[in-house]
Every structure is written in C-alpha cells, then in structure tokens.
Amino acid sequence: MQLRVLGCSGGIGDGRHTTSLLVDTDILIDAGSGLTQLGRAALARIDHLFLTHAHLDHILALPLMLDSVAGERDGPLTVYALPEVIQVLKDCVFNWQVWPDFTRIPAPESPFMRYVPLAQGSTVELQGRRITAIPAHHTVPAVGYHLQGAKGSLIFSGDTDSHAALWETANATDDLRHLIVETSFPNRMQAIAEASRHYYPHSLARDLADYRGHAPVWITHLKPGGEAEIMQEIDQCAPAGLTIKALRQGQVMDDL
Ligand SMILES: [Zn+2]
Ligand SMILES: [Zn+2]
C-alpha cells in the first residue's frame, strides 16, 4: 500500500493545498484542495472517500470531483464518514442549492455517489487494506484513521486537539510505520488553538511524552505562513529522541 500527500496545509496560497491523502489509486482520505492537483483520469479512478469531518478544508473538492468525472465512472463513489458528517453533506452541500444531490443523479437506483455511515472503531477492508476510524477531539464530530497495508500501518490524527485515545492507538500498533499528527498553530496562538480544538506545539509535546513508538511523526495542517515558527517550537519542546518533521505536499510513503 502506498500513500501520497496531495495536500497537507491548514490553508492555501503560494501552491499550498488543504488536506487530501491518496492511498494507492482508488482510496482517498479527505477531499481538500490537494485533490485538485490530480488529472481527470486519476480523479475517475477514486472509488472510496473516507472523510475525517465536514469542515470545508477537508471536503471542498468533493462536489467538483463528482461533477468533473462521475459520468465516466462505472459505479458510484462511496463516501465513508460519521453519520453526523453525512448529515452535514446532505443538509449543507448536496442540497440542490449549493450543489446537486449526487446520490440521486443520474438516477436514484444508479447514483454517482453513495454514503456509508462509519462508527468510531469500525474497520472497512478493501482488497486487503484495512481502514479503521479512530477517535478525534475537534469542534465538530470527527475521526482520524488507522490505515493498515500488507507491510505496515499509518495513523492519521485528522483535525484534533489533545486526547489520549490517539496515543493509545499509536502505542498499540506494533507495525506502525508513520504517525501523521496535526499541529495547526504556534504557541502564541494557544487561545485560538484551544477554541478551535487544534494542537499547538506545547500541547503536542505534552502528548508526545506518552508516545512509546519509534515511527516518525509527521506534522500536518500547519497554518500557512506559520510553518517555520511551529516546527521550530516543536523542535524546542518535544521529547528528545523522536523523529519529527513537517509533512510535505507530494510526499510518498510506500512502505505500508
Ligand atoms: Zn477541522
Ligand atoms: Zn482542517
């Protein structure tokens, strides 16, 4: 299994793109603006979309992707998400006002998109690749994901602030190859980070003290323009001995 980072910024500008991770060629984790970098043939190959939550930076390219390539696909795109997230998509996006309801076109019995509700802790297995929703703690219902391929596992926190379950899951994953964790704001923006339920370097460092794994920690969802400041602060306060780097747009992890 391979994971390719299409977008991993907290925003846009100067080539930055928001969260979207492509697994092999057919599975997508979040549909942020990173997805818009794919060609139409690659977009048409995506059969499964797993959403962490309904915030715009994680879903914005989904409506456009469907409109661009759904007509060339043989079957529906399956969108897996918490029931609360699916309800937001129905009420606020695919409501015939913002965008058409692609679960009913071209026909309700053969739609371009279908929803599959996902419970926290449930696992979807797709041709030997296992995707499990893990808890997150954000301002809206949210999950992270544990991806397990033939060679190893990757854990992605999604958008979250401090919570023990993420680190318990990481510590319990023997074949963990990569841990992707968000840190959205620098320490001087602690109040905003706490109000919007995101990590900042001090809160990340406190939780990293509980991390007993050896897999590298990749930092994602950095505030545009604040990348260097956040990474420098993490360097200063994180426990020694860990490999911690900023996740890069275009990065490929092929050891999963
Ligand atoms: Zn969010
Ligand atoms: Zn976000």
PDB file of C-alpha atoms and ligand atoms in Angstrom:
ATOM      1  CA  MET A   1       0.000   0.000   0.000  1.00  0.00           C
ATOM      2  CA  GLN A   2       1.199   3.493  -0.833  1.00  0.00           C
ATOM      3  CA  LEU A   3       0.101   6.874   0.482  1.00  0.00           C
ATOM      4  CA  ARG A   4       0.650  10.099  -1.451  1.00  0.00           C
ATOM      5  CA  VAL A   5       0.170  13.511   0.148  1.00  0.00           C
ATOM      6  CA  LEU A   6      -1.867  15.669  -2.264  1.00  0.00           C
ATOM      7  CA  GLY A   7      -2.368  18.439   0.282  1.00  0.00           C
ATOM      8  CA  CYS A   8      -1.462  18.899   3.947  1.00  0.00           C
ATOM      9  CA  SER A   9      -1.662  22.619   4.730  1.00  0.00           C
ATOM     10  CA  GLY A  10      -4.063  24.409   7.030  1.00  0.00           C
ATOM     11  CA  GLY A  11      -4.872  26.717   4.128  1.00  0.00           C
ATOM     12  CA  ILE A  12      -3.975  27.845   0.623  1.00  0.00           C
ATOM     13  CA  GLY A  13      -1.648  30.321  -1.077  1.00  0.00           C
ATOM     14  CA  ASP A  14       1.673  30.058  -2.936  1.00  0.00           C
ATOM     15  CA  GLY A  15       0.965  26.498  -4.008  1.00  0.00           C
ATOM     16  CA  ARG A  16      -0.306  25.225  -0.657  1.00  0.00           C
ATOM     17  CA  HIS A  17      -3.220  22.824  -0.638  1.00  0.00           C
ATOM     18  CA  THR A  18      -5.522  21.585   2.114  1.00  0.00           C
ATOM     19  CA  THR A  19      -5.810  18.025   3.388  1.00  0.00           C
ATOM     20  CA  SER A  20      -6.128  15.203   0.899  1.00  0.00           C
ATOM     21  CA  LEU A  21      -4.247  11.897   1.040  1.00  0.00           C
ATOM     22  CA  LEU A  22      -4.349   9.389  -1.835  1.00  0.00           C
ATOM     23  CA  VAL A  23      -3.978   5.705  -0.913  1.00  0.00           C
ATOM     24  CA  ASP A  24      -2.860   3.640  -3.906  1.00  0.00           C
ATOM     25  CA  THR A  25      -5.021   4.934  -6.761  1.00  0.00           C
ATOM     26  CA  ASP A  26      -8.542   4.205  -5.539  1.00  0.00           C
ATOM     27  CA  ILE A  27      -8.846   5.377  -1.925  1.00  0.00           C
ATOM     28  CA  LEU A  28      -8.853   8.979  -0.758  1.00  0.00           C
ATOM     29  CA  ILE A  29      -8.661  10.328   2.786  1.00  0.00           C
ATOM     30  CA  ASP A  30     -10.337  13.768   2.808  1.00  0.00           C
ATOM     31  CA  ALA A  31     -11.059  15.858  -0.253  1.00  0.00           C
ATOM     32  CA  GLY A  32      -9.353  19.171   0.413  1.00  0.00           C
ATOM     33  CA  SER A  33      -7.910  21.346  -2.338  1.00  0.00           C
ATOM     34  CA  GLY A  34      -4.951  18.950  -2.742  1.00  0.00           C
ATOM     35  CA  LEU A  35      -7.298  16.770  -4.743  1.00  0.00           C
ATOM     36  CA  THR A  36      -7.486  19.420  -7.479  1.00  0.00           C
ATOM     37  CA  GLN A  37      -3.901  18.609  -8.448  1.00  0.00           C
ATOM     38  CA  LEU A  38      -4.879  15.225  -9.898  1.00  0.00           C
ATOM     39  CA  GLY A  39      -5.622  14.753 -13.574  1.00  0.00           C
ATOM     40  CA  ARG A  40      -9.085  13.696 -14.680  1.00  0.00           C
ATOM     41  CA  ALA A  41      -8.042  10.073 -15.268  1.00  0.00           C
ATOM     42  CA  ALA A  42      -6.695   9.826 -11.712  1.00  0.00           C
ATOM     43  CA  LEU A  43      -9.815  11.508 -10.301  1.00  0.00           C
ATOM     44  CA  ALA A  44     -12.001   8.977 -12.113  1.00  0.00           C
ATOM     45  CA  ARG A  45     -10.094   6.068 -10.507  1.00  0.00           C
ATOM     46  CA  ILE A  46     -11.059   7.087  -6.943  1.00  0.00           C
ATOM     47  CA  ASP A  47     -13.737   4.664  -5.722  1.00  0.00           C
ATOM     48  CA  HIS A  48     -13.654   5.258  -1.947  1.00  0.00           C
ATOM     49  CA  LEU A  49     -13.507   8.507   0.024  1.00  0.00           C
ATOM     50  CA  PHE A  50     -13.024   8.465   3.803  1.00  0.00           C
ATOM     51  CA  LEU A  51     -13.793  11.803   5.464  1.00  0.00           C
ATOM     52  CA  THR A  52     -12.394  12.842   8.845  1.00  0.00           C
ATOM     53  CA  HIS A  53     -15.037  15.553   9.340  1.00  0.00           C
ATOM     54  CA  ALA A  54     -17.169  18.048   7.453  1.00  0.00           C
ATOM     55  CA  HIS A  55     -15.040  21.200   7.693  1.00  0.00           C
ATOM     56  CA  LEU A  56     -14.634  22.898   4.325  1.00  0.00           C
ATOM     57  CA  ASP A  57     -10.871  22.443   4.041  1.00  0.00           C
ATOM     58  CA  HIS A  58     -11.453  18.643   4.069  1.00  0.00           C
ATOM     59  CA  ILE A  59     -14.436  18.378   1.684  1.00  0.00           C
ATOM     60  CA  LEU A  60     -14.228  21.295  -0.743  1.00  0.00           C
ATOM     61  CA  ALA A  61     -13.051  19.355  -3.795  1.00  0.00           C
ATOM     62  CA  LEU A  62     -15.606  16.532  -3.469  1.00  0.00           C
ATOM     63  CA  PRO A  63     -18.516  18.300  -5.231  1.00  0.00           C
ATOM     64  CA  LEU A  64     -16.279  19.420  -8.091  1.00  0.00           C
ATOM     65  CA  MET A  65     -14.666  15.989  -8.488  1.00  0.00           C
ATOM     66  CA  LEU A  66     -18.079  14.364  -8.881  1.00  0.00           C
ATOM     67  CA  ASP A  67     -19.172  16.921 -11.440  1.00  0.00           C
ATOM     68  CA  SER A  68     -15.922  16.515 -13.390  1.00  0.00           C
ATOM     69  CA  VAL A  69     -15.612  12.733 -13.714  1.00  0.00           C
ATOM     70  CA  ALA A  70     -18.644  10.898 -12.277  1.00  0.00           C
ATOM     71  CA  GLY A  71     -20.160  10.487 -15.721  1.00  0.00           C
ATOM     72  CA  GLU A  72     -17.167   8.458 -16.873  1.00  0.00           C
ATOM     73  CA  ARG A  73     -17.232   6.025 -13.960  1.00  0.00           C
ATOM     74  CA  ASP A  74     -18.911   2.613 -13.908  1.00  0.00           C
ATOM     75  CA  GLY A  75     -20.190   2.770 -10.339  1.00  0.00           C
ATOM     76  CA  PRO A  76     -20.776   5.238  -7.527  1.00  0.00           C
ATOM     77  CA  LEU A  77     -18.093   6.879  -5.443  1.00  0.00           C
ATOM     78  CA  THR A  78     -18.546   5.583  -1.896  1.00  0.00           C
ATOM     79  CA  VAL A  79     -18.218   8.219   0.825  1.00  0.00           C
ATOM     80  CA  TYR A  80     -17.485   6.812   4.304  1.00  0.00           C
ATOM     81  CA  ALA A  81     -17.986   9.162   7.262  1.00  0.00           C
ATOM     82  CA  LEU A  82     -19.590   9.516  10.671  1.00  0.00           C
ATOM     83  CA  PRO A  83     -23.420   9.770  10.412  1.00  0.00           C
ATOM     84  CA  GLU A  84     -23.220  13.378  11.640  1.00  0.00           C
ATOM     85  CA  VAL A  85     -20.804  14.239   8.814  1.00  0.00           C
ATOM     86  CA  ILE A  86     -23.057  12.630   6.211  1.00  0.00           C
ATOM     87  CA  GLN A  87     -25.969  14.666   7.541  1.00  0.00           C
ATOM     88  CA  VAL A  88     -23.985  17.891   7.079  1.00  0.00           C
ATOM     89  CA  LEU A  89     -23.149  16.928   3.493  1.00  0.00           C
ATOM     90  CA  LYS A  90     -26.839  16.256   2.813  1.00  0.00           C
ATOM     91  CA  ASP A  91     -28.114  19.408   4.520  1.00  0.00           C
ATOM     92  CA  CYS A  92     -25.452  21.944   3.573  1.00  0.00           C
ATOM     93  CA  VAL A  93     -23.693  20.840   0.363  1.00  0.00           C
ATOM     94  CA  PHE A  94     -25.598  18.311  -1.762  1.00  0.00           C
ATOM     95  CA  ASN A  95     -28.939  20.025  -1.093  1.00  0.00           C
ATOM     96  CA  TRP A  96     -29.774  21.154  -4.658  1.00  0.00           C
ATOM     97  CA  GLN A  97     -28.950  24.746  -3.640  1.00  0.00           C
ATOM     98  CA  VAL A  98     -25.198  24.653  -3.128  1.00  0.00           C
ATOM     99  CA  TRP A  99     -24.789  21.575  -5.362  1.00  0.00           C
ATOM    100  CA  PRO A 100     -26.977  18.794  -6.800  1.00  0.00           C
ATOM    101  CA  ASP A 101     -27.676  15.669  -4.740  1.00  0.00           C
ATOM    102  CA  PHE A 102     -25.362  13.211  -6.475  1.00  0.00           C
ATOM    103  CA  THR A 103     -26.919  10.297  -4.558  1.00  0.00           C
ATOM    104  CA  ARG A 104     -29.993  10.764  -6.776  1.00  0.00           C
ATOM    105  CA  ILE A 105     -28.459  11.559 -10.162  1.00  0.00           C
ATOM    106  CA  PRO A 106     -28.340  10.453 -12.866  1.00  0.00           C
ATOM    107  CA  ALA A 107     -30.933   8.143 -11.216  1.00  0.00           C
ATOM    108  CA  PRO A 108     -31.609   7.135  -7.592  1.00  0.00           C
ATOM    109  CA  GLU A 109     -31.025   3.460  -8.447  1.00  0.00           C
ATOM    110  CA  SER A 110     -27.660   4.151 -10.158  1.00  0.00           C
ATOM    111  CA  PRO A 111     -26.226   7.235  -8.448  1.00  0.00           C
ATOM    112  CA  PHE A 112     -22.835   8.909  -8.870  1.00  0.00           C
ATOM    113  CA  MET A 113     -22.277   8.853  -5.085  1.00  0.00           C
ATOM    114  CA  ARG A 114     -23.421   6.785  -2.123  1.00  0.00           C
ATOM    115  CA  TYR A 115     -22.910   7.258   1.620  1.00  0.00           C
ATOM    116  CA  VAL A 116     -21.750   4.587   4.058  1.00  0.00           C
ATOM    117  CA  PRO A 117     -22.017   5.636   7.729  1.00  0.00           C
ATOM    118  CA  LEU A 118     -18.963   4.788   9.752  1.00  0.00           C
ATOM    119  CA  ALA A 119     -18.826   4.294  13.519  1.00  0.00           C
ATOM    120  CA  GLN A 120     -15.738   5.130  15.524  1.00  0.00           C
ATOM    121  CA  GLY A 121     -13.651   1.979  15.811  1.00  0.00           C
ATOM    122  CA  SER A 122     -15.197   0.295  12.789  1.00  0.00           C
ATOM    123  CA  THR A 123     -12.947  -1.121  10.067  1.00  0.00           C
ATOM    124  CA  VAL A 124     -13.502  -1.189   6.307  1.00  0.00           C
ATOM    125  CA  GLU A 125     -11.417  -3.764   4.436  1.00  0.00           C
ATOM    126  CA  LEU A 126     -10.743  -3.111   0.738  1.00  0.00           C
ATOM    127  CA  GLN A 127      -8.681  -5.745  -1.070  1.00  0.00           C
ATOM    128  CA  GLY A 128      -6.535  -6.467   1.978  1.00  0.00           C
ATOM    129  CA  ARG A 129      -6.172  -2.847   3.022  1.00  0.00           C
ATOM    130  CA  ARG A 130      -7.799  -2.086   6.365  1.00  0.00           C
ATOM    131  CA  ILE A 131      -9.064   1.410   7.229  1.00  0.00           C
ATOM    132  CA  THR A 132     -10.239   1.965  10.806  1.00  0.00           C
ATOM    133  CA  ALA A 133     -11.855   5.133  12.149  1.00  0.00           C
ATOM    134  CA  ILE A 134     -10.159   6.242  15.363  1.00  0.00           C
ATOM    135  CA  PRO A 135     -11.372   8.913  17.788  1.00  0.00           C
ATOM    136  CA  ALA A 136     -10.519  12.587  17.371  1.00  0.00           C
ATOM    137  CA  HIS A 137     -11.500  15.560  19.519  1.00  0.00           C
ATOM    138  CA  HIS A 138     -12.470  18.582  17.416  1.00  0.00           C
ATOM    139  CA  THR A 139     -15.179  21.273  17.419  1.00  0.00           C
ATOM    140  CA  VAL A 140     -17.411  19.041  15.260  1.00  0.00           C
ATOM    141  CA  PRO A 141     -17.818  15.236  15.100  1.00  0.00           C
ATOM    142  CA  ALA A 142     -14.508  13.963  13.717  1.00  0.00           C
ATOM    143  CA  VAL A 143     -12.313  10.896  13.388  1.00  0.00           C
ATOM    144  CA  GLY A 144      -8.747  10.068  12.451  1.00  0.00           C
ATOM    145  CA  TYR A 145      -7.788   6.934  10.523  1.00  0.00           C
ATOM    146  CA  HIS A 146      -5.562   3.917  11.059  1.00  0.00           C
ATOM    147  CA  LEU A 147      -4.527   2.502   7.665  1.00  0.00           C
ATOM    148  CA  GLN A 148      -3.065  -0.980   7.578  1.00  0.00           C
ATOM    149  CA  GLY A 149      -1.457  -2.433   4.454  1.00  0.00           C
ATOM    150  CA  ALA A 150       0.477  -5.646   3.858  1.00  0.00           C
ATOM    151  CA  LYS A 151       3.765  -4.075   5.003  1.00  0.00           C
ATOM    152  CA  GLY A 152       2.716  -1.819   7.851  1.00  0.00           C
ATOM    153  CA  SER A 153       0.420   0.794   9.356  1.00  0.00           C
ATOM    154  CA  LEU A 154      -0.031   4.553   9.210  1.00  0.00           C
ATOM    155  CA  ILE A 155      -2.058   6.592  11.677  1.00  0.00           C
ATOM    156  CA  PHE A 156      -3.504   9.984  10.712  1.00  0.00           C
ATOM    157  CA  SER A 157      -4.889  12.112  13.550  1.00  0.00           C
ATOM    158  CA  GLY A 158      -7.277  14.195  11.450  1.00  0.00           C
ATOM    159  CA  ASP A 159      -8.092  17.586  12.977  1.00  0.00           C
ATOM    160  CA  THR A 160      -7.930  17.247  16.751  1.00  0.00           C
ATOM    161  CA  ASP A 161      -6.670  18.639  19.990  1.00  0.00           C
ATOM    162  CA  SER A 162      -5.138  16.684  22.832  1.00  0.00           C
ATOM    163  CA  HIS A 163      -6.743  13.347  23.564  1.00  0.00           C
ATOM    164  CA  ALA A 164      -5.359  10.116  24.968  1.00  0.00           C
ATOM    165  CA  ALA A 165      -7.014   7.714  22.521  1.00  0.00           C
ATOM    166  CA  LEU A 166      -4.795   8.789  19.621  1.00  0.00           C
ATOM    167  CA  TRP A 167      -1.641   7.941  21.544  1.00  0.00           C
ATOM    168  CA  GLU A 168      -3.085   4.720  22.981  1.00  0.00           C
ATOM    169  CA  THR A 169      -3.884   3.625  19.422  1.00  0.00           C
ATOM    170  CA  ALA A 170      -0.387   4.545  18.228  1.00  0.00           C
ATOM    171  CA  ASN A 171       1.256   2.715  21.134  1.00  0.00           C
ATOM    172  CA  ALA A 172      -0.880  -0.376  20.498  1.00  0.00           C
ATOM    173  CA  THR A 173       0.000  -0.532  16.775  1.00  0.00           C
ATOM    174  CA  ASP A 174       3.019  -2.829  16.544  1.00  0.00           C
ATOM    175  CA  ASP A 175       3.567  -2.354  12.807  1.00  0.00           C
ATOM    176  CA  LEU A 176       3.291   1.457  12.865  1.00  0.00           C
ATOM    177  CA  ARG A 177       5.461   2.984  10.105  1.00  0.00           C
ATOM    178  CA  HIS A 178       4.223   6.595  10.133  1.00  0.00           C
ATOM    179  CA  LEU A 179       2.277   8.801  12.520  1.00  0.00           C
ATOM    180  CA  ILE A 180       0.756  11.931  10.961  1.00  0.00           C
ATOM    181  CA  VAL A 181      -0.414  14.423  13.578  1.00  0.00           C
ATOM    182  CA  GLU A 182      -1.794  17.878  13.130  1.00  0.00           C
ATOM    183  CA  THR A 183      -0.330  20.974  14.778  1.00  0.00           C
ATOM    184  CA  SER A 184      -2.206  23.958  13.431  1.00  0.00           C
ATOM    185  CA  PHE A 185      -0.985  26.965  15.405  1.00  0.00           C
ATOM    186  CA  PRO A 186       2.152  28.322  17.065  1.00  0.00           C
ATOM    187  CA  ASN A 187       2.241  28.625  20.874  1.00  0.00           C
ATOM    188  CA  ARG A 188       1.420  32.353  20.804  1.00  0.00           C
ATOM    189  CA  MET A 189      -1.968  31.399  19.303  1.00  0.00           C
ATOM    190  CA  GLN A 190      -2.769  28.928  22.084  1.00  0.00           C
ATOM    191  CA  ALA A 191      -6.152  30.542  22.818  1.00  0.00           C
ATOM    192  CA  ILE A 192      -7.262  30.195  19.198  1.00  0.00           C
ATOM    193  CA  ALA A 193      -5.906  26.643  19.047  1.00  0.00           C
ATOM    194  CA  GLU A 194      -7.860  25.668  22.161  1.00  0.00           C
ATOM    195  CA  ALA A 195     -11.065  27.368  20.995  1.00  0.00           C
ATOM    196  CA  SER A 196     -10.874  25.650  17.603  1.00  0.00           C
ATOM    197  CA  ARG A 197      -9.636  22.362  19.110  1.00  0.00           C
ATOM    198  CA  HIS A 198      -6.315  22.019  17.359  1.00  0.00           C
ATOM    199  CA  TYR A 199      -2.866  21.059  18.638  1.00  0.00           C
ATOM    200  CA  TYR A 200      -0.176  23.691  19.232  1.00  0.00           C
ATOM    201  CA  PRO A 201       3.472  22.812  19.989  1.00  0.00           C
ATOM    202  CA  HIS A 202       3.169  22.742  23.802  1.00  0.00           C
ATOM    203  CA  SER A 203       0.055  20.550  23.769  1.00  0.00           C
ATOM    204  CA  LEU A 204       1.635  18.243  21.187  1.00  0.00           C
ATOM    205  CA  ALA A 205       4.827  17.964  23.252  1.00  0.00           C
ATOM    206  CA  ARG A 206       2.825  17.005  26.360  1.00  0.00           C
ATOM    207  CA  ASP A 207       1.125  14.181  24.459  1.00  0.00           C
ATOM    208  CA  LEU A 208       4.326  13.076  22.712  1.00  0.00           C
ATOM    209  CA  ALA A 209       5.690  12.285  26.180  1.00  0.00           C
ATOM    210  CA  ASP A 210       3.209   9.353  26.194  1.00  0.00           C
ATOM    211  CA  TYR A 211       4.260   8.090  22.745  1.00  0.00           C
ATOM    212  CA  ARG A 212       6.322   4.918  23.075  1.00  0.00           C
ATOM    213  CA  GLY A 213       6.584   4.096  19.362  1.00  0.00           C
ATOM    214  CA  HIS A 214       9.559   4.587  17.068  1.00  0.00           C
ATOM    215  CA  ALA A 215       7.761   5.543  13.878  1.00  0.00           C
ATOM    216  CA  PRO A 216       8.492   9.050  12.599  1.00  0.00           C
ATOM    217  CA  VAL A 217       5.997  11.755  13.485  1.00  0.00           C
ATOM    218  CA  TRP A 218       4.894  13.901  10.540  1.00  0.00           C
ATOM    219  CA  ILE A 219       3.309  17.265  11.336  1.00  0.00           C
ATOM    220  CA  THR A 220       0.364  18.340   9.195  1.00  0.00           C
ATOM    221  CA  HIS A 221      -2.267  21.116   8.948  1.00  0.00           C
ATOM    222  CA  LEU A 222       0.299  23.853   9.693  1.00  0.00           C
ATOM    223  CA  LYS A 223      -1.036  27.395   9.496  1.00  0.00           C
ATOM    224  CA  PRO A 224       0.018  28.980   6.166  1.00  0.00           C
ATOM    225  CA  GLY A 225       2.969  31.263   6.791  1.00  0.00           C
ATOM    226  CA  GLY A 226       3.467  29.841  10.284  1.00  0.00           C
ATOM    227  CA  GLU A 227       5.215  26.632   9.232  1.00  0.00           C
ATOM    228  CA  ALA A 228       8.754  27.557  10.295  1.00  0.00           C
ATOM    229  CA  GLU A 229       7.637  29.022  13.631  1.00  0.00           C
ATOM    230  CA  ILE A 230       5.536  25.978  14.546  1.00  0.00           C
ATOM    231  CA  MET A 231       8.237  23.464  13.572  1.00  0.00           C
ATOM    232  CA  GLN A 232      10.892  25.418  15.477  1.00  0.00           C
ATOM    233  CA  GLU A 233       8.707  25.427  18.596  1.00  0.00           C
ATOM    234  CA  ILE A 234       8.058  21.694  18.266  1.00  0.00           C
ATOM    235  CA  ASP A 235      11.831  21.135  17.958  1.00  0.00           C
ATOM    236  CA  GLN A 236      12.372  23.086  21.161  1.00  0.00           C
ATOM    237  CA  CYS A 237       9.742  21.411  23.350  1.00  0.00           C
ATOM    238  CA  ALA A 238       9.250  17.872  22.011  1.00  0.00           C
ATOM    239  CA  PRO A 239      10.825  14.939  23.882  1.00  0.00           C
ATOM    240  CA  ALA A 240      14.329  14.065  22.665  1.00  0.00           C
ATOM    241  CA  GLY A 241      14.936  11.022  20.512  1.00  0.00           C
ATOM    242  CA  LEU A 242      11.866  11.279  18.294  1.00  0.00           C
ATOM    243  CA  THR A 243      11.973  11.886  14.549  1.00  0.00           C
ATOM    244  CA  ILE A 244       9.569  14.785  13.943  1.00  0.00           C
ATOM    245  CA  LYS A 245       9.287  16.507  10.576  1.00  0.00           C
ATOM    246  CA  ALA A 246       6.790  18.595   8.648  1.00  0.00           C
ATOM    247  CA  LEU A 247       4.677  16.520   6.255  1.00  0.00           C
ATOM    248  CA  ARG A 248       5.349  17.633   2.677  1.00  0.00           C
ATOM    249  CA  GLN A 249       2.908  18.077  -0.182  1.00  0.00           C
ATOM    250  CA  GLY A 250       3.877  15.462  -2.791  1.00  0.00           C
ATOM    251  CA  GLN A 251       5.458  13.157  -0.209  1.00  0.00           C
ATOM    252  CA  VAL A 252       5.010   9.437  -0.901  1.00  0.00           C
ATOM    253  CA  MET A 253       5.060   6.702   1.742  1.00  0.00           C
ATOM    254  CA  ASP A 254       5.419   3.356   0.003  1.00  0.00           C
ATOM    255  CA  ASP A 255       6.284   1.110   2.952  1.00  0.00           C
ATOM    256  CA  LEU A 256       2.732   0.317   4.017  1.00  0.00           C
TER     257      LEU A 256
HETATM  258 ZN    ZN B   1     -11.453  20.996  11.198  1.00  0.00          ZN
HETATM  259 ZN    ZN B   2      -8.840  21.274   8.851  1.00  0.00          ZN
END
